[in-house]
Amino acid sequence: MSTLLRQETIRAGDPFMARIDAGQRVRLVDTEGNEAIDTFFFNAEDPRERYSAVDTVRRQRNVYLTTGTELVSNEDRAMLTIVDDTCGRHDTLGGACASESNTVRYAHDRKFMHSCRDNFLLALLNWNEDFSKRDLGPNINFFMNVPLSADGGLRFEDGISGPGKYVELVAHMDVLILISNCPQLNNPCSGFNPTPVEFLLWDA
Amino acid sequence: MTSNAFLLEERIPAGCHHALLLKRGYALRLTDLSGDGNVGLLAFNADERSERYNMADTLKAQHTHKLTLGNVLYSDMGRPLLSIMGDSFGWHDTICGTTNAAMIEATYGLNDFQLTRNGYYRNGRDGFLMELGRWGLGRRDLVPNANFFSTVAVDNEGNIALSEASYQPGAWVELRAELNVLVILSTAPHPLREGPAYPEGDIEAGVFWAGEVPASDICRTACGENQRGFENAEAWFALPDGGPRA
Ligand SMILES: [Zn+2]
């Protein structure tokens, strides 16, 4: 019988950071549907070891994340495994939105909109000032639909998630989870309407 | 571009690491002499090395997961670091990263320095770190690299595989610096390449002056995103050295 250790609502557009110990189970809930949850992980004991999108893709020989996917670090070790997924598919190649990439993707006047990078940096620096932008890398976008095509294309498309869909992960090492509840208003990753999400943590 | 016009030329054996400082307007031509080569590449703004090649921003800005003629390699700061101004190859991989020692041993067998001296099987992760360390950089800076001369196909279910199109003897690509760029290279094999024979071919690296980017440039005009990216790069150089103009 597992015990609920923590339950938090992450408001639309907010950052969140927490420690997850080895063996604990975390659930992220897309409460209202089509909300991208930008997520990154560090080894809690050695933050130079961090989630690696390309090692995750390379090791499972597939670009999409779902039940059974091992989230692999830059040292090629499994950090967590996705053990349940009612959405079906998550992205790890689209990265996080940032004011700088917003100017490229949309228009120069989008520079001052709120972004996942701002959330990531704020949460990291509040946690420990040894962190900096250098510690970031391509993250996971839970509930985001970024299909790749056989001719080499990549698109941000309408979400395939829905209200109450969730993903569950079990940690294999002590990790720090870094979350930005994506505030992007320029593409369909949050349905043009960012909404709150839930974080739940169990001891097993 | 004929090779006798190179200002600087180097032959990099398979598996090795190399770096060069490519100032704005200079270009690097890489040639895969054997067809079995792979060039892992990281790129940093030499004037502010926390700014670096960003795989995800490169992909989403250009709606692609392959790199080819007309694409640029974006930094995480919304600026192109390198532009692909010429390419005989067609589809360079962005999504597989590099190898480490355990992966190389699993694919090619144990062949370390003690056994074969400098014929040992080198890996990309260690090579990148040895080179990054020379420039004051480290593990935090080892981000997902691009892999030139390797094509990785993706099917409708998202499964990936190294394509036979990767084998093109004499294939070349030309990368023009849009900022002052620190280029870090590893010629270790692609992580999806199969054994048992470790690759042997050299990579030729030649530097030439590419000059000012014309308004009609194929990379700049490829999409509205790249137009704005080039404007961001120009803004980086907007203030003259040595204070305001008289
Ligand atoms: Zn975002």
Coordinates of C-alpha atoms and ligand atoms in Angstrom, one line a residue:
Chain A
M1 CA 0.0 0.0 0.0
S2 CA 1.6 3.2 -1.1
T3 CA 1.4 6.5 0.7
L4 CA 0.7 9.9 -0.9
L5 CA 3.6 12.1 0.2
R6 CA 2.8 15.3 -1.6
Q7 CA 0.2 16.8 -3.9
E8 CA 0.7 20.2 -5.6
T9 CA -1.2 22.2 -8.1
I10 CA 1.1 24.0 -10.5
R11 CA -0.7 27.1 -11.7
A12 CA -0.6 28.0 -15.4
G13 CA 2.7 29.4 -16.4
D14 CA 4.5 28.6 -13.1
P15 CA 7.8 26.8 -12.3
F16 CA 8.1 23.9 -9.9
M17 CA 11.1 22.0 -8.5
A18 CA 11.2 19.0 -6.1
R19 CA 13.3 16.1 -5.0
I20 CA 12.2 12.6 -5.8
D21 CA 14.0 9.7 -4.0
A22 CA 14.8 6.4 -5.7
G23 CA 11.8 4.1 -5.6
Q24 CA 9.2 6.9 -5.3
R25 CA 6.5 7.3 -7.9
V26 CA 5.4 10.6 -9.4
R27 CA 2.2 11.4 -11.4
L28 CA 1.7 14.5 -13.6
V29 CA -1.9 15.2 -14.4
D30 CA -3.0 17.3 -17.4
T31 CA -6.0 18.5 -15.5
E32 CA -7.9 20.4 -18.1
G33 CA -6.2 18.9 -21.2
N34 CA -3.6 19.9 -23.8
E35 CA -1.2 21.5 -21.4
A36 CA 2.5 21.0 -22.2
I37 CA 4.5 20.3 -19.0
D38 CA 8.1 21.0 -19.8
T39 CA 10.1 18.7 -17.5
F40 CA 13.8 18.1 -16.8
F41 CA 15.7 15.9 -14.3
F42 CA 19.0 16.1 -12.5
N43 CA 20.8 13.4 -10.4
A44 CA 20.2 14.9 -7.0
E45 CA 23.7 13.9 -5.8
D46 CA 25.6 14.9 -8.9
P47 CA 23.7 17.5 -10.9
R48 CA 26.2 17.3 -13.8
E49 CA 24.4 14.1 -14.6
R50 CA 21.1 15.2 -16.2
Y51 CA 18.3 14.0 -18.4
S52 CA 19.5 13.5 -22.0
A53 CA 16.9 13.5 -24.8
V54 CA 19.2 12.1 -27.4
D55 CA 20.5 9.2 -25.2
T56 CA 16.8 8.4 -24.4
V57 CA 15.9 8.4 -28.1
R58 CA 19.0 6.4 -29.1
R59 CA 18.7 3.8 -26.4
Q60 CA 15.0 3.0 -27.2
R61 CA 15.5 3.5 -30.9
N62 CA 12.3 5.7 -31.0
V63 CA 11.7 9.4 -30.7
Y64 CA 8.4 9.3 -28.7
L65 CA 8.1 8.7 -25.0
T66 CA 5.4 6.5 -23.4
T67 CA 4.9 3.6 -21.0
G68 CA 8.1 1.6 -20.8
T69 CA 10.4 4.4 -21.9
E70 CA 13.5 4.7 -19.7
L71 CA 14.5 8.3 -19.2
V72 CA 18.2 8.1 -19.7
S73 CA 20.9 10.5 -18.4
N74 CA 23.9 12.0 -20.2
E75 CA 25.9 9.2 -18.5
D76 CA 23.7 6.6 -20.2
R77 CA 22.0 5.5 -17.0
A78 CA 18.2 5.1 -16.5
M79 CA 17.0 7.9 -14.2
L80 CA 13.3 7.1 -14.2
T81 CA 10.9 4.8 -16.2
I82 CA 7.5 5.8 -17.4
V83 CA 5.2 3.2 -15.8
D84 CA 1.8 4.5 -16.8
D85 CA 0.6 6.9 -19.5
T86 CA -3.1 7.6 -20.4
C87 CA -2.1 10.1 -23.1
G88 CA 0.0 7.8 -25.3
R89 CA 2.9 9.9 -26.6
H90 CA 5.1 12.7 -25.4
D91 CA 7.8 14.8 -27.1
T92 CA 11.4 15.2 -26.2
L93 CA 12.8 17.0 -29.3
G94 CA 10.9 20.3 -29.2
G95 CA 12.8 21.7 -26.2
A96 CA 11.5 24.5 -24.0
C97 CA 10.2 27.9 -25.2
A98 CA 12.4 30.9 -24.5
S99 CA 12.2 34.6 -25.3
E100 CA 15.1 34.2 -27.7
S101 CA 13.5 31.4 -29.7
N102 CA 10.2 33.2 -29.6
T103 CA 11.7 36.0 -31.6
V104 CA 13.0 33.6 -34.2
R105 CA 9.8 31.4 -34.4
Y106 CA 7.1 34.1 -34.3
A107 CA 8.2 37.8 -34.3
H108 CA 10.7 40.1 -32.6
D109 CA 7.8 41.6 -30.5
R110 CA 7.2 38.2 -28.7
K111 CA 10.5 38.6 -26.8
F112 CA 8.9 39.8 -23.6
M113 CA 6.3 37.1 -23.2
H114 CA 6.7 34.7 -20.3
S115 CA 8.6 31.5 -21.2
C116 CA 9.6 28.0 -20.0
R117 CA 13.3 29.1 -19.9
D118 CA 12.4 31.9 -17.5
N119 CA 10.7 29.4 -15.3
F120 CA 13.5 26.9 -15.5
L121 CA 16.2 29.5 -14.6
L122 CA 14.2 31.0 -11.8
A123 CA 13.4 27.6 -10.2
L124 CA 17.1 26.4 -10.6
L125 CA 18.6 29.6 -9.1
N126 CA 16.1 29.6 -6.2
W127 CA 17.1 25.9 -5.5
N128 CA 20.8 26.4 -5.7
E129 CA 22.9 29.2 -7.1
D130 CA 25.5 26.8 -8.5
F131 CA 23.0 26.1 -11.3
S132 CA 23.1 28.1 -14.5
K133 CA 21.8 28.0 -18.0
R134 CA 24.7 25.7 -18.8
D135 CA 22.9 23.0 -16.8
L136 CA 19.9 22.9 -19.1
G137 CA 19.5 20.7 -22.1
P138 CA 16.6 19.5 -24.3
N139 CA 13.8 18.5 -21.9
I140 CA 10.7 16.4 -22.0
N141 CA 7.4 18.0 -23.1
F142 CA 4.8 15.8 -21.5
F143 CA 1.4 16.0 -23.3
M144 CA 2.9 17.8 -26.3
N145 CA 2.4 16.4 -29.8
V146 CA 5.5 17.0 -32.0
P147 CA 5.3 14.4 -34.9
L148 CA 8.4 13.7 -37.0
S149 CA 7.9 12.8 -40.6
A150 CA 9.8 10.3 -42.8
D151 CA 11.0 13.1 -45.1
G152 CA 12.8 14.8 -42.2
G153 CA 10.0 17.2 -41.0
L154 CA 9.0 18.2 -37.5
R155 CA 5.8 20.0 -36.5
F156 CA 4.1 21.2 -33.4
E157 CA 0.5 19.9 -33.8
D158 CA -2.7 20.0 -31.8
G159 CA -2.4 18.0 -28.7
I160 CA -3.6 14.4 -28.3
S161 CA -4.1 14.8 -24.6
G162 CA -7.3 15.5 -22.8
P163 CA -8.8 16.5 -19.4
G164 CA -7.4 14.3 -16.6
K165 CA -4.9 12.4 -18.7
Y166 CA -1.8 11.6 -16.7
V167 CA 1.7 10.1 -16.9
E168 CA 3.4 8.2 -14.0
L169 CA 7.1 7.7 -13.5
V170 CA 9.2 5.7 -11.0
A171 CA 12.7 7.0 -10.1
H172 CA 15.7 4.7 -10.2
M173 CA 18.0 7.2 -8.5
D174 CA 17.5 10.3 -6.3
V175 CA 16.5 13.0 -8.7
L176 CA 15.5 16.6 -8.9
I177 CA 12.5 17.3 -11.1
L178 CA 12.3 20.7 -12.8
I179 CA 9.0 21.7 -14.3
S180 CA 7.7 24.6 -16.2
N181 CA 3.9 24.6 -16.8
C182 CA 4.3 26.0 -20.3
P183 CA 3.0 29.6 -20.7
Q184 CA 3.4 29.5 -24.5
L185 CA 0.5 31.4 -26.3
N186 CA 2.0 31.3 -29.8
N187 CA 1.5 27.7 -30.8
P188 CA -0.9 24.8 -30.0
C189 CA 1.3 23.1 -27.4
S190 CA -1.0 24.4 -24.6
G191 CA -4.1 24.7 -26.8
F192 CA -3.5 28.5 -26.8
N193 CA -4.9 28.4 -23.3
P194 CA -2.4 27.4 -20.5
T195 CA -4.1 25.7 -17.6
P196 CA -3.0 24.3 -14.2
V197 CA -1.6 20.8 -13.7
E198 CA -1.2 18.5 -10.7
F199 CA 2.0 16.9 -9.3
L200 CA 1.5 13.9 -7.0
L201 CA 4.2 11.9 -5.2
W202 CA 4.0 8.5 -3.6
D203 CA 6.5 6.6 -1.6
A204 CA 6.2 3.6 -4.0
Chain B
M1 CA 35.6 25.8 -53.3
T2 CA 38.9 24.1 -54.4
S3 CA 41.1 22.8 -51.7
N4 CA 44.2 24.9 -52.7
A5 CA 42.3 27.9 -51.5
F6 CA 42.1 26.7 -47.9
L7 CA 43.6 29.0 -45.3
L8 CA 43.9 26.1 -42.9
E9 CA 43.7 22.4 -43.5
E10 CA 43.7 19.4 -41.2
R11 CA 43.1 15.7 -41.6
I12 CA 41.3 14.1 -38.7
P13 CA 41.5 10.3 -38.3
A14 CA 38.4 8.4 -37.4
G15 CA 37.6 8.5 -33.7
C16 CA 39.6 11.6 -32.8
H17 CA 38.7 15.1 -31.5
H18 CA 39.6 18.5 -32.8
A19 CA 38.6 22.2 -32.3
L20 CA 38.9 25.4 -34.2
L21 CA 37.9 29.0 -33.7
L22 CA 35.9 30.1 -36.7
K23 CA 35.5 33.8 -36.8
R24 CA 32.4 35.4 -38.4
G25 CA 32.5 35.1 -42.2
Y26 CA 34.9 32.1 -42.3
A27 CA 33.6 28.7 -43.3
L28 CA 34.6 25.2 -42.6
R29 CA 34.4 22.5 -45.3
L30 CA 34.3 19.0 -44.0
T31 CA 34.9 16.0 -46.3
D32 CA 34.2 12.4 -45.5
L33 CA 36.9 10.8 -47.6
S34 CA 36.0 7.1 -47.0
G35 CA 32.2 7.5 -46.8
D36 CA 32.2 5.6 -43.5
G37 CA 32.9 8.7 -41.5
N38 CA 30.9 10.6 -38.9
V39 CA 31.6 14.1 -37.6
G40 CA 30.0 15.0 -34.2
L41 CA 29.8 18.7 -33.8
L42 CA 29.3 21.1 -31.0
A43 CA 29.4 24.9 -31.5
F44 CA 29.7 27.8 -29.0
N45 CA 29.7 31.6 -29.3
A46 CA 33.4 32.2 -28.7
D47 CA 32.7 35.6 -27.3
E48 CA 30.2 34.2 -24.7
R49 CA 30.6 30.5 -24.3
S50 CA 27.5 29.9 -22.4
E51 CA 25.8 30.4 -25.7
R52 CA 25.9 27.1 -27.6
Y53 CA 24.3 25.0 -30.3
N54 CA 20.8 24.0 -29.3
M55 CA 19.4 20.9 -31.1
A56 CA 15.7 21.6 -30.1
D57 CA 15.7 25.3 -31.1
T58 CA 17.4 24.4 -34.4
L59 CA 14.7 21.7 -35.1
K60 CA 11.6 23.6 -34.2
A61 CA 12.7 26.9 -35.8
Q62 CA 13.1 25.2 -39.1
H63 CA 10.5 22.5 -38.8
T64 CA 13.0 19.8 -39.5
H65 CA 15.0 17.0 -37.8
K66 CA 17.5 16.7 -40.7
L67 CA 20.2 19.3 -41.4
T68 CA 21.0 20.2 -45.0
L69 CA 21.7 23.0 -47.4
G70 CA 19.8 26.2 -46.3
N71 CA 19.6 25.2 -42.7
V72 CA 21.4 26.9 -39.8
L73 CA 22.5 25.6 -36.5
Y74 CA 20.8 27.8 -33.9
S75 CA 22.2 28.7 -30.5
D76 CA 20.0 28.7 -27.5
M77 CA 20.0 32.5 -27.8
G78 CA 18.1 32.8 -31.0
R79 CA 21.1 33.3 -33.3
P80 CA 22.6 31.1 -36.0
L81 CA 26.1 29.9 -35.1
L82 CA 26.7 28.1 -38.3
S83 CA 25.0 28.1 -41.7
I84 CA 25.0 25.2 -44.1
M85 CA 26.0 27.1 -47.2
G86 CA 26.9 24.0 -49.2
D87 CA 26.1 20.3 -48.9
S88 CA 26.7 17.3 -51.2
F89 CA 25.4 14.9 -48.6
G90 CA 21.7 15.7 -48.0
W91 CA 20.6 14.6 -44.5
H92 CA 22.7 15.1 -41.4
D93 CA 21.5 13.6 -38.1
T94 CA 20.5 15.7 -35.1
I95 CA 18.8 13.3 -32.7
C96 CA 21.2 10.5 -31.7
G97 CA 23.9 12.2 -29.8
T98 CA 27.3 10.4 -29.4
T99 CA 28.9 7.2 -28.1
N100 CA 30.6 6.5 -24.8
A101 CA 33.3 4.0 -23.9
A102 CA 30.8 1.2 -23.0
M103 CA 28.9 1.6 -26.2
I104 CA 32.0 1.4 -28.3
E105 CA 33.2 -1.7 -26.4
A106 CA 29.8 -3.4 -26.9
T107 CA 29.8 -2.7 -30.6
Y108 CA 33.4 -3.1 -31.6
G109 CA 35.0 -5.1 -28.7
L110 CA 37.6 -4.1 -26.2
N111 CA 40.5 -2.3 -27.8
D112 CA 42.0 0.2 -25.4
F113 CA 45.3 2.0 -25.4
Q114 CA 47.2 -0.6 -23.4
L115 CA 46.3 -3.2 -26.1
T116 CA 47.0 -1.3 -29.3
R117 CA 48.4 2.1 -28.3
N118 CA 47.1 4.8 -30.6
G119 CA 45.1 2.4 -32.7
Y120 CA 42.6 2.2 -29.7
Y121 CA 38.9 2.6 -30.3
R122 CA 38.0 6.1 -29.1
N123 CA 34.5 7.3 -28.2
G124 CA 32.6 10.6 -28.7
R125 CA 31.8 11.4 -25.2
D126 CA 35.4 11.2 -23.9
G127 CA 36.7 13.0 -27.1
F128 CA 34.3 15.9 -26.6
L129 CA 35.2 16.2 -23.0
M130 CA 39.0 16.2 -23.7
E131 CA 38.4 19.0 -26.2
L132 CA 35.9 21.0 -24.1
G133 CA 38.3 20.9 -21.2
R134 CA 40.9 22.7 -23.3
W135 CA 38.6 25.7 -23.6
G136 CA 37.5 25.9 -20.0
L137 CA 34.3 24.0 -20.7
G138 CA 33.1 20.7 -19.2
R139 CA 30.3 18.2 -18.7
R140 CA 27.6 20.9 -18.5
D141 CA 28.5 22.0 -22.0
L142 CA 28.3 18.6 -23.6
V143 CA 24.9 19.0 -25.1
P144 CA 23.3 17.0 -27.9
N145 CA 25.6 17.3 -30.9
A146 CA 24.9 17.2 -34.6
N147 CA 26.2 14.2 -36.6
F148 CA 27.5 15.2 -40.1
F149 CA 27.6 12.4 -42.7
S150 CA 25.1 10.2 -40.9
T151 CA 21.5 9.9 -41.9
V152 CA 18.9 8.7 -39.4
A153 CA 15.5 7.8 -40.8
V154 CA 12.3 8.0 -38.7
D155 CA 9.3 5.9 -39.6
N156 CA 5.6 6.7 -38.9
E157 CA 5.8 5.1 -35.4
G158 CA 8.8 7.1 -34.5
N159 CA 11.4 4.2 -34.8
I160 CA 14.8 5.3 -35.9
A161 CA 17.5 3.6 -38.0
L162 CA 20.8 4.6 -39.5
S163 CA 20.3 4.8 -43.3
E164 CA 22.5 3.4 -46.0
A165 CA 22.5 6.9 -47.4
S166 CA 25.1 7.6 -44.8
Y167 CA 27.8 5.9 -46.9
Q168 CA 28.9 8.5 -49.5
P169 CA 32.6 8.6 -50.1
G170 CA 33.8 12.1 -50.8
A171 CA 30.7 13.8 -49.4
W172 CA 31.3 17.3 -48.2
V173 CA 29.4 20.0 -46.2
E174 CA 30.3 23.7 -45.8
L175 CA 29.5 25.5 -42.5
R176 CA 29.8 29.3 -42.4
A177 CA 30.2 31.1 -39.1
E178 CA 27.6 33.7 -38.3
L179 CA 29.1 34.6 -34.9
N180 CA 32.7 34.0 -33.8
V181 CA 32.3 30.3 -33.2
L182 CA 34.2 27.7 -31.2
V183 CA 33.7 24.5 -33.2
I184 CA 34.3 21.2 -31.3
L185 CA 34.5 18.1 -33.4
S186 CA 34.6 14.3 -32.7
T187 CA 35.1 11.9 -35.5
A188 CA 34.0 8.9 -33.4
P189 CA 31.5 6.6 -35.1
H190 CA 27.8 7.4 -35.1
P191 CA 26.0 5.7 -32.1
L192 CA 23.8 3.7 -34.5
R193 CA 26.6 2.4 -36.6
E194 CA 27.1 -1.4 -36.4
G195 CA 30.3 -3.3 -35.8
P196 CA 32.4 -5.3 -35.7
A197 CA 34.9 -3.2 -37.7
Y198 CA 35.7 0.2 -36.3
P199 CA 35.7 2.9 -39.1
E200 CA 39.1 3.9 -40.5
G201 CA 38.6 6.8 -42.9
D202 CA 39.9 10.3 -42.4
I203 CA 37.8 13.5 -42.3
E204 CA 39.3 16.5 -44.1
A205 CA 38.7 19.9 -42.5
G206 CA 39.5 23.0 -44.5
V207 CA 38.8 26.7 -43.6
F208 CA 38.1 29.4 -46.2
W209 CA 36.9 32.9 -46.2
A210 CA 33.2 33.0 -47.2
G211 CA 32.6 36.7 -46.9
E212 CA 29.6 38.9 -46.1
V213 CA 26.2 37.2 -46.2
P214 CA 24.3 38.6 -49.1
A215 CA 20.6 39.5 -48.7
S216 CA 19.8 36.7 -51.1
D217 CA 21.7 34.1 -49.1
I218 CA 20.0 30.6 -49.3
C219 CA 20.2 30.1 -45.5
R220 CA 19.0 33.6 -44.6
T221 CA 16.0 33.4 -47.0
A222 CA 15.1 29.8 -46.3
C223 CA 12.2 30.9 -44.0
G224 CA 11.0 33.9 -42.0
E225 CA 12.5 32.2 -38.9
N226 CA 16.0 32.4 -40.4
Q227 CA 15.5 36.0 -41.5
R228 CA 14.8 36.9 -37.9
G229 CA 17.6 34.7 -36.6
F230 CA 20.1 36.5 -38.9
E231 CA 18.8 39.8 -37.6
N232 CA 19.4 38.6 -34.1
A233 CA 23.0 37.7 -35.1
E234 CA 23.6 41.1 -36.6
A235 CA 22.3 42.7 -33.4
W236 CA 25.1 40.9 -31.5
F237 CA 27.6 42.9 -33.5
A238 CA 25.6 46.2 -33.6
L239 CA 27.9 48.1 -31.3
P240 CA 31.3 48.8 -32.8
D241 CA 34.5 47.7 -31.0
G242 CA 36.2 50.5 -29.1
G243 CA 33.2 52.6 -28.3
P244 CA 30.7 54.6 -30.3
R245 CA 31.4 55.9 -33.8
A246 CA 32.5 59.5 -34.1
Ligands
ZN1 ZN 7.0 26.6 -22.9

